[in-house]
mmCIF file of C-alpha atoms and ligand atoms in Angstrom:
data_model
loop_
_atom_site.group_PDB
_atom_site.id
_atom_site.type_symbol
_atom_site.label_atom_id
_atom_site.label_comp_id
_atom_site.label_asym_id
_atom_site.label_seq_id
_atom_site.Cartn_x
_atom_site.Cartn_y
_atom_site.Cartn_z
ATOM 1 C CA UNK A 205 0.048 -0.064 0.043
ATOM 2 C CA UNK A 206 1.138 3.614 -0.665
ATOM 3 C CA UNK A 207 -0.016 6.286 1.823
ATOM 4 C CA UNK A 208 0.284 9.949 0.422
ATOM 5 C CA UNK A 209 0.012 12.445 3.066
ATOM 6 C CA UNK A 210 -0.881 16.037 1.785
ATOM 7 C CA UNK A 211 -1.136 19.073 3.824
ATOM 8 C CA UNK A 212 -4.813 19.688 3.101
ATOM 9 C CA UNK A 213 -7.884 18.575 1.169
ATOM 10 C CA UNK A 214 -7.248 20.872 -1.672
ATOM 11 C CA UNK A 215 -3.789 18.973 -2.257
ATOM 12 C CA UNK A 216 -5.279 15.760 -1.935
ATOM 13 C CA UNK A 217 -7.658 16.666 -4.838
ATOM 14 C CA UNK A 218 -4.965 17.719 -6.661
ATOM 15 C CA UNK A 219 -2.867 14.709 -6.056
ATOM 16 C CA UNK A 220 -5.601 12.655 -7.220
ATOM 17 C CA UNK A 221 -6.754 14.566 -10.281
ATOM 18 C CA UNK A 222 -3.135 14.429 -11.557
ATOM 19 C CA UNK A 223 -3.060 10.834 -11.157
ATOM 20 C CA UNK A 224 -6.158 9.915 -12.823
ATOM 21 C CA UNK A 225 -5.169 12.176 -15.727
ATOM 22 C CA UNK A 226 -1.891 10.689 -15.834
ATOM 23 C CA UNK A 227 -3.355 7.086 -15.930
ATOM 24 C CA UNK A 228 -6.010 8.015 -18.462
ATOM 25 C CA UNK A 229 -3.275 9.650 -20.830
ATOM 26 C CA UNK A 230 -0.895 6.824 -20.525
ATOM 27 C CA UNK A 231 -3.535 4.212 -21.437
ATOM 28 C CA UNK A 232 -2.935 2.450 -24.691
ATOM 29 C CA UNK A 233 -5.607 3.087 -27.292
ATOM 30 C CA UNK A 234 -8.324 0.685 -28.324
ATOM 31 C CA UNK A 235 -10.595 -0.335 -25.408
ATOM 32 C CA UNK A 236 -11.827 2.326 -22.944
ATOM 33 C CA UNK A 237 -9.913 3.125 -19.887
ATOM 34 C CA UNK A 238 -12.484 2.135 -17.110
ATOM 35 C CA UNK A 239 -12.612 4.181 -14.063
ATOM 36 C CA UNK A 240 -14.667 3.424 -10.682
ATOM 37 C CA UNK A 241 -16.071 6.593 -9.209
ATOM 38 C CA UNK A 242 -17.369 7.790 -6.027
ATOM 39 C CA UNK A 243 -19.749 10.440 -4.934
ATOM 40 C CA UNK A 244 -19.542 12.251 -1.464
ATOM 41 C CA UNK A 245 -18.090 15.585 -0.514
ATOM 42 C CA UNK A 246 -14.482 14.448 -0.510
ATOM 43 C CA UNK A 247 -13.998 13.753 -4.290
ATOM 44 C CA UNK A 248 -15.623 16.729 -5.192
ATOM 45 C CA UNK A 249 -12.212 18.851 -5.494
ATOM 46 C CA UNK A 250 -10.760 16.031 -7.564
ATOM 47 C CA UNK A 251 -13.705 16.334 -10.013
ATOM 48 C CA UNK A 252 -13.114 20.205 -9.996
ATOM 49 C CA UNK A 253 -9.691 19.761 -10.854
ATOM 50 C CA UNK A 254 -10.134 17.136 -13.571
ATOM 51 C CA UNK A 255 -12.666 19.572 -15.416
ATOM 52 C CA UNK A 256 -9.795 22.197 -15.287
ATOM 53 C CA UNK A 257 -7.383 19.643 -16.671
ATOM 54 C CA UNK A 258 -9.903 18.816 -19.411
ATOM 55 C CA UNK A 259 -10.460 22.438 -20.289
ATOM 56 C CA UNK A 260 -6.769 23.210 -20.382
ATOM 57 C CA UNK A 261 -6.520 20.222 -23.017
ATOM 58 C CA UNK A 262 -4.351 18.057 -20.589
ATOM 59 C CA UNK A 263 -6.800 15.060 -20.546
ATOM 60 C CA UNK A 264 -9.603 13.866 -22.528
ATOM 61 C CA UNK A 265 -12.392 11.539 -21.323
ATOM 62 C CA UNK A 266 -13.471 10.565 -25.009
ATOM 63 C CA UNK A 267 -12.036 6.879 -24.571
ATOM 64 C CA UNK A 268 -12.981 6.607 -20.893
ATOM 65 C CA UNK A 269 -15.873 4.557 -19.389
ATOM 66 C CA UNK A 270 -17.071 4.857 -15.928
ATOM 67 C CA UNK A 271 -18.834 2.876 -13.122
ATOM 68 C CA UNK A 272 -20.056 4.639 -10.056
ATOM 69 C CA UNK A 273 -19.667 2.901 -6.865
ATOM 70 C CA UNK A 274 -23.183 3.161 -5.566
ATOM 71 C CA UNK A 275 -26.741 4.629 -5.642
ATOM 72 C CA UNK A 276 -29.670 5.135 -3.240
ATOM 73 C CA UNK A 277 -32.682 2.963 -3.692
ATOM 74 C CA UNK A 278 -36.011 4.655 -4.468
ATOM 75 C CA UNK A 279 -34.674 8.074 -5.651
ATOM 76 C CA UNK A 280 -35.533 9.293 -8.992
ATOM 77 C CA UNK A 281 -32.458 10.134 -11.024
ATOM 78 C CA UNK A 282 -33.111 13.658 -11.048
ATOM 79 C CA UNK A 283 -33.669 13.761 -7.357
ATOM 80 C CA UNK A 284 -31.218 16.627 -6.107
ATOM 81 C CA UNK A 285 -29.376 13.771 -3.927
ATOM 82 C CA UNK A 286 -29.433 10.862 -6.424
ATOM 83 C CA UNK A 287 -25.912 10.097 -7.266
ATOM 84 C CA UNK A 288 -26.985 10.106 -10.895
ATOM 85 C CA UNK A 289 -27.777 13.770 -10.534
ATOM 86 C CA UNK A 290 -24.593 14.400 -8.380
ATOM 87 C CA UNK A 291 -22.420 12.996 -11.192
ATOM 88 C CA UNK A 292 -23.957 14.792 -13.986
ATOM 89 C CA UNK A 293 -24.068 17.955 -12.146
ATOM 90 C CA UNK A 294 -20.454 17.914 -10.734
ATOM 91 C CA UNK A 295 -18.538 16.077 -13.313
ATOM 92 C CA UNK A 296 -20.088 14.498 -16.384
ATOM 93 C CA UNK A 297 -21.894 17.354 -18.042
ATOM 94 C CA UNK A 298 -18.582 19.405 -17.945
ATOM 95 C CA UNK A 299 -16.128 16.833 -19.602
ATOM 96 C CA UNK A 300 -16.164 15.050 -23.169
ATOM 97 C CA UNK A 301 -17.301 11.577 -21.984
ATOM 98 C CA UNK A 302 -19.590 9.900 -24.237
ATOM 99 C CA UNK A 303 -23.061 9.434 -22.366
ATOM 100 C CA UNK A 304 -23.197 5.819 -23.288
ATOM 101 C CA UNK A 305 -19.814 5.136 -21.520
ATOM 102 C CA UNK A 306 -21.417 6.319 -18.050
ATOM 103 C CA UNK A 307 -22.562 3.550 -15.832
ATOM 104 C CA UNK A 308 -24.516 4.182 -12.701
ATOM 105 C CA UNK A 309 -26.636 1.710 -10.763
ATOM 106 C CA UNK A 310 -30.204 2.168 -11.259
ATOM 107 C CA UNK A 311 -31.961 2.333 -7.842
ATOM 108 C CA UNK A 312 -35.360 2.600 -9.444
ATOM 109 C CA UNK A 313 -34.953 -0.739 -11.296
ATOM 110 C CA UNK A 314 -37.820 -3.079 -10.818
ATOM 111 C CA UNK A 315 -35.673 -5.928 -10.368
ATOM 112 C CA UNK A 316 -32.817 -4.794 -8.212
ATOM 113 C CA UNK A 317 -30.889 -8.010 -8.043
ATOM 114 C CA UNK A 318 -30.915 -8.260 -11.794
ATOM 115 C CA UNK A 319 -29.857 -4.848 -12.027
ATOM 116 C CA UNK A 320 -26.706 -5.582 -9.795
ATOM 117 C CA UNK A 321 -25.874 -8.662 -11.870
ATOM 118 C CA UNK A 322 -26.207 -6.514 -14.989
ATOM 119 C CA UNK A 323 -23.619 -4.088 -13.402
ATOM 120 C CA UNK A 324 -21.135 -6.660 -12.755
ATOM 121 C CA UNK A 325 -21.532 -8.081 -16.334
ATOM 122 C CA UNK A 326 -21.146 -4.681 -17.795
ATOM 123 C CA UNK A 327 -17.746 -4.145 -15.961
ATOM 124 C CA UNK A 328 -16.713 -7.644 -17.007
ATOM 125 C CA UNK A 329 -17.538 -6.969 -20.676
ATOM 126 C CA UNK A 330 -15.057 -3.859 -20.922
ATOM 127 C CA UNK A 331 -12.338 -6.044 -19.470
ATOM 128 C CA UNK A 332 -12.783 -5.024 -15.875
ATOM 129 C CA UNK A 333 -11.919 -1.732 -13.816
ATOM 130 C CA UNK A 334 -8.575 -0.140 -14.431
ATOM 131 C CA UNK A 335 -8.530 2.269 -11.471
ATOM 132 C CA UNK A 336 -11.348 2.309 -8.862
ATOM 133 C CA UNK A 337 -11.488 5.573 -6.857
ATOM 134 C CA UNK A 338 -13.210 5.737 -3.592
ATOM 135 C CA UNK A 339 -13.886 7.900 -0.439
ATOM 136 C CA UNK A 340 -14.396 6.368 3.033
ATOM 137 C CA UNK A 341 -17.045 6.820 5.767
ATOM 138 C CA UNK A 342 -16.140 7.664 9.189
ATOM 139 C CA UNK A 343 -16.981 3.852 10.015
ATOM 140 C CA UNK A 344 -14.669 2.718 7.468
ATOM 141 C CA UNK A 345 -16.932 1.828 4.649
ATOM 142 C CA UNK A 346 -16.062 1.903 1.122
ATOM 143 C CA UNK A 347 -18.684 2.601 -1.342
ATOM 144 C CA UNK A 348 -21.816 1.487 0.710
ATOM 145 C CA UNK A 349 -20.125 -1.659 2.194
ATOM 146 C CA UNK A 350 -21.187 -1.043 5.748
ATOM 147 C CA UNK A 351 -19.276 -2.703 8.815
ATOM 148 C CA UNK A 352 -19.869 -6.533 8.472
ATOM 149 C CA UNK A 353 -20.079 -6.586 4.703
ATOM 150 C CA UNK A 354 -18.433 -9.679 3.418
ATOM 151 C CA UNK A 355 -14.890 -8.830 2.034
ATOM 152 C CA UNK A 356 -15.597 -11.048 -1.128
ATOM 153 C CA UNK A 357 -19.061 -9.305 -1.538
ATOM 154 C CA UNK A 358 -20.189 -8.333 -5.201
ATOM 155 C CA UNK A 359 -22.495 -5.748 -6.322
ATOM 156 C CA UNK A 360 -25.688 -5.873 -4.241
ATOM 157 C CA UNK A 361 -28.390 -4.351 -2.273
ATOM 158 C CA UNK A 362 -27.392 -3.091 1.152
ATOM 159 C CA UNK A 363 -29.263 -1.804 4.141
ATOM 160 C CA UNK A 364 -27.587 1.320 5.324
ATOM 161 C CA UNK A 365 -26.583 1.763 8.998
ATOM 162 C CA UNK A 366 -28.245 4.486 11.281
ATOM 163 C CA UNK A 367 -24.668 6.046 11.527
ATOM 164 C CA UNK A 368 -24.581 6.395 7.655
ATOM 165 C CA UNK A 369 -28.021 7.707 7.431
ATOM 166 C CA UNK A 370 -27.218 10.359 10.152
ATOM 167 C CA UNK A 371 -23.862 11.149 8.485
ATOM 168 C CA UNK A 372 -25.594 11.676 4.974
ATOM 169 C CA UNK A 373 -28.698 13.519 6.575
ATOM 170 C CA UNK A 374 -26.684 16.564 5.944
ATOM 171 C CA UNK A 375 -27.594 16.469 2.435
ATOM 172 C CA UNK A 376 -31.257 15.922 3.133
ATOM 173 C CA UNK A 377 -32.019 18.799 5.271
ATOM 174 C CA UNK A 378 -30.530 17.233 8.327
ATOM 175 C CA UNK A 379 -33.290 14.571 8.716
ATOM 176 C CA UNK A 380 -31.898 11.067 8.803
ATOM 177 C CA UNK A 381 -35.436 9.755 7.988
ATOM 178 C CA UNK A 382 -35.358 11.278 4.585
ATOM 179 C CA UNK A 383 -32.028 9.419 3.720
ATOM 180 C CA UNK A 384 -33.245 6.139 1.839
ATOM 181 C CA UNK A 385 -32.674 3.135 3.963
ATOM 182 C CA UNK A 386 -31.115 0.999 1.233
ATOM 183 C CA UNK A 387 -28.735 1.278 -1.562
ATOM 184 C CA UNK A 388 -27.008 -0.542 -4.441
ATOM 185 C CA UNK A 389 -23.457 -0.648 -4.052
ATOM 186 C CA UNK A 390 -20.404 -2.478 -5.686
ATOM 187 C CA UNK A 391 -19.133 -5.103 -3.330
ATOM 188 C CA UNK A 392 -15.752 -4.984 -1.642
ATOM 189 C CA UNK A 393 -14.682 -7.840 -4.022
ATOM 190 C CA UNK A 394 -15.872 -5.680 -7.055
ATOM 191 C CA UNK A 395 -13.493 -2.841 -5.845
ATOM 192 C CA UNK A 396 -10.784 -5.393 -5.191
ATOM 193 C CA UNK A 397 -10.845 -6.841 -8.838
ATOM 194 C CA UNK A 398 -9.754 -3.365 -9.904
ATOM 195 C CA UNK A 399 -6.342 -3.037 -11.234
ATOM 196 C CA UNK A 400 -5.535 -0.137 -9.062
ATOM 197 C CA UNK A 401 -7.617 1.270 -6.167
ATOM 198 C CA UNK A 402 -7.098 5.032 -4.984
ATOM 199 C CA UNK A 403 -9.043 6.026 -1.695
ATOM 200 C CA UNK A 404 -9.316 9.729 -0.681
ATOM 201 C CA UNK A 405 -9.480 10.536 3.020
ATOM 202 C CA UNK A 406 -10.119 13.984 4.391
ATOM 203 C CA UNK A 407 -10.582 15.556 7.833
ATOM 204 C CA UNK A 408 -10.198 14.544 11.344
ATOM 205 C CA UNK A 409 -13.615 12.804 10.902
ATOM 206 C CA UNK A 410 -12.070 10.185 9.093
ATOM 207 C CA UNK A 411 -8.845 9.621 11.348
ATOM 208 C CA UNK A 412 -10.223 6.438 12.915
ATOM 209 C CA UNK A 413 -11.088 4.997 9.516
ATOM 210 C CA UNK A 414 -7.640 5.652 8.276
ATOM 211 C CA UNK A 415 -5.890 4.103 11.246
ATOM 212 C CA UNK A 416 -8.035 0.815 10.942
ATOM 213 C CA UNK A 417 -7.261 1.010 7.147
ATOM 214 C CA UNK A 418 -3.486 1.235 7.553
ATOM 215 C CA UNK A 419 -2.494 0.191 11.116
ATOM 216 C CA UNK A 420 -5.137 -2.581 12.093
ATOM 217 C CA UNK A 421 -5.658 -5.980 10.556
ATOM 218 C CA UNK A 422 -8.035 -6.802 7.792
ATOM 219 C CA UNK A 423 -11.506 -6.813 9.125
ATOM 220 C CA UNK A 424 -14.983 -6.595 7.813
ATOM 221 C CA UNK A 425 -16.023 -4.141 10.410
ATOM 222 C CA UNK A 426 -13.755 -1.638 8.665
ATOM 223 C CA UNK A 427 -14.171 -2.693 5.107
ATOM 224 C CA UNK A 428 -11.439 0.041 4.023
ATOM 225 C CA UNK A 429 -8.910 -2.527 5.524
ATOM 226 C CA UNK A 430 -9.492 -4.663 2.387
ATOM 227 C CA UNK A 431 -6.975 -2.658 0.777
ATOM 228 C CA UNK A 432 -4.178 -4.202 2.662
ATOM 229 C CA UNK A 433 -4.868 -7.057 0.341
ATOM 230 C CA UNK A 434 -4.611 -5.297 -2.921
ATOM 231 C CA UNK A 435 -1.355 -5.118 -4.852
ATOM 232 C CA UNK A 436 -1.737 -1.559 -6.112
ATOM 233 C CA UNK A 437 -3.573 0.359 -3.326
ATOM 234 C CA UNK A 438 -2.984 3.976 -2.854
ATOM 235 C CA UNK A 439 -4.514 6.135 -0.052
ATOM 236 C CA UNK A 440 -4.089 9.881 -0.237
ATOM 237 C CA UNK A 441 -4.943 11.490 2.939
ATOM 238 C CA UNK A 442 -4.583 15.159 4.316
ATOM 239 C CA UNK A 443 -2.766 15.914 7.599
ATOM 240 C CA UNK A 444 -5.943 15.995 9.522
ATOM 241 C CA UNK A 445 -6.982 12.596 8.881
ATOM 242 C CA UNK A 446 -3.514 11.221 10.107
ATOM 243 C CA UNK A 447 -4.165 12.314 13.660
ATOM 244 C CA UNK A 448 -4.698 8.826 15.031
ATOM 245 C CA UNK A 449 -1.828 7.438 13.067
ATOM 246 C CA UNK A 450 1.430 6.608 14.899
ATOM 247 C CA UNK A 451 4.148 9.061 14.388
ATOM 248 C CA UNK A 452 6.479 6.164 12.945
ATOM 249 C CA UNK A 453 3.735 5.015 10.554
ATOM 250 C CA UNK A 454 3.460 8.641 9.236
ATOM 251 C CA UNK A 455 7.177 9.040 8.972
ATOM 252 C CA UNK A 456 7.843 5.884 7.300
ATOM 253 C CA UNK A 457 5.217 6.333 4.457
ATOM 254 C CA UNK A 458 6.447 9.795 3.887
ATOM 255 C CA UNK A 459 10.072 8.425 3.490
ATOM 256 C CA UNK A 460 8.705 6.083 0.824
ATOM 257 C CA UNK A 461 7.013 8.898 -0.903
ATOM 258 C CA UNK A 462 10.104 11.099 -0.767
ATOM 259 C CA UNK A 463 12.019 8.261 -2.431
ATOM 260 C CA UNK A 464 9.174 7.852 -4.952
ATOM 261 C CA UNK A 465 9.204 11.523 -5.825
ATOM 262 C CA UNK A 466 13.049 11.317 -6.434
ATOM 263 C CA UNK A 467 12.491 8.464 -8.708
ATOM 264 C CA UNK A 468 9.548 10.043 -10.455
ATOM 265 C CA UNK A 469 7.028 7.318 -9.474
HETATM 266 C C1 GLP B 756 -21.060 7.834 1.449
HETATM 267 C C2 GLP B 756 -20.858 7.046 0.049
HETATM 268 C C3 GLP B 756 -19.310 6.841 0.227
HETATM 269 C C4 GLP B 756 -18.506 7.996 0.405
HETATM 270 C C5 GLP B 756 -18.834 8.250 2.040
HETATM 271 C C6 GLP B 756 -18.173 9.546 2.554
HETATM 272 O O1 GLP B 756 -21.463 6.872 2.338
HETATM 273 N N1 GLP B 756 -21.515 5.998 -0.317
HETATM 274 O O2 GLP B 756 -18.882 6.339 -1.096
HETATM 275 O O3 GLP B 756 -17.119 7.576 0.699
HETATM 276 O O4 GLP B 756 -20.319 8.636 1.821
HETATM 277 O O5 GLP B 756 -18.674 10.765 2.071
HETATM 278 P P1 GLP B 756 -17.892 12.031 2.430
HETATM 279 O O6 GLP B 756 -16.808 12.121 1.324
HETATM 280 O O7 GLP B 756 -19.059 12.930 2.090
HETATM 281 O O8 GLP B 756 -17.342 12.181 3.792
#
């Protein structure tokens, strides 16, 4: 695992956007480069910076396909808090991605299980995900893989914890009862199948999650810890998120990254 520590969330966003743009631009032509994408407040800065890189002609999404991590069950696509709406408003409408290359789980599907199976099939048909990007919940969840999720889970319906509904109620006028109780989400196993995984962590509220992801053992109660089993996992965190890590951990990862910088990795 690489742990890249940046001074603040602005720099986390910048690092992530540059990394994504570099990966897309260095992909060989032919099949689309396949990105897994998150919602939430953490990745917003990365989307803004990617839009800027696109406008500056530094990256094109014309041969990129995307798969979003999750979607609420029962919210129409144009609902202000639907992840469909979030992604089009904050990212897709501002770049040159072909609409047909955008994949988002349909939380309004009549047969939700069939929808999940279709989604897995669509990823496979494109040769799998090249780079899965994620955020993390305060309880360590990635996508909507709540504590206790199987570490080999695939895309499925998930009941949200009351903690997650409370955390996300800030987008629903502060009322947890308005947050849908269920979501469709890619599984931990789905994320782990990607060739590379990049998780963004920002703020002191995520410090415990980061500690469990980096210093503690692999555990289904902190699904972020699955990254320890991935051959190419990167966590980019801001200083605030590192407050619960040991000084020695922070120092070691900083030394590794200083060496990577010298060697232009
Ligand atoms: C939701 C999403 C996750 C996201 C998490 C944290 O639960 N399903 O994918 O990582 O929120 O969101 P934020 O970045 O707003 O803290």
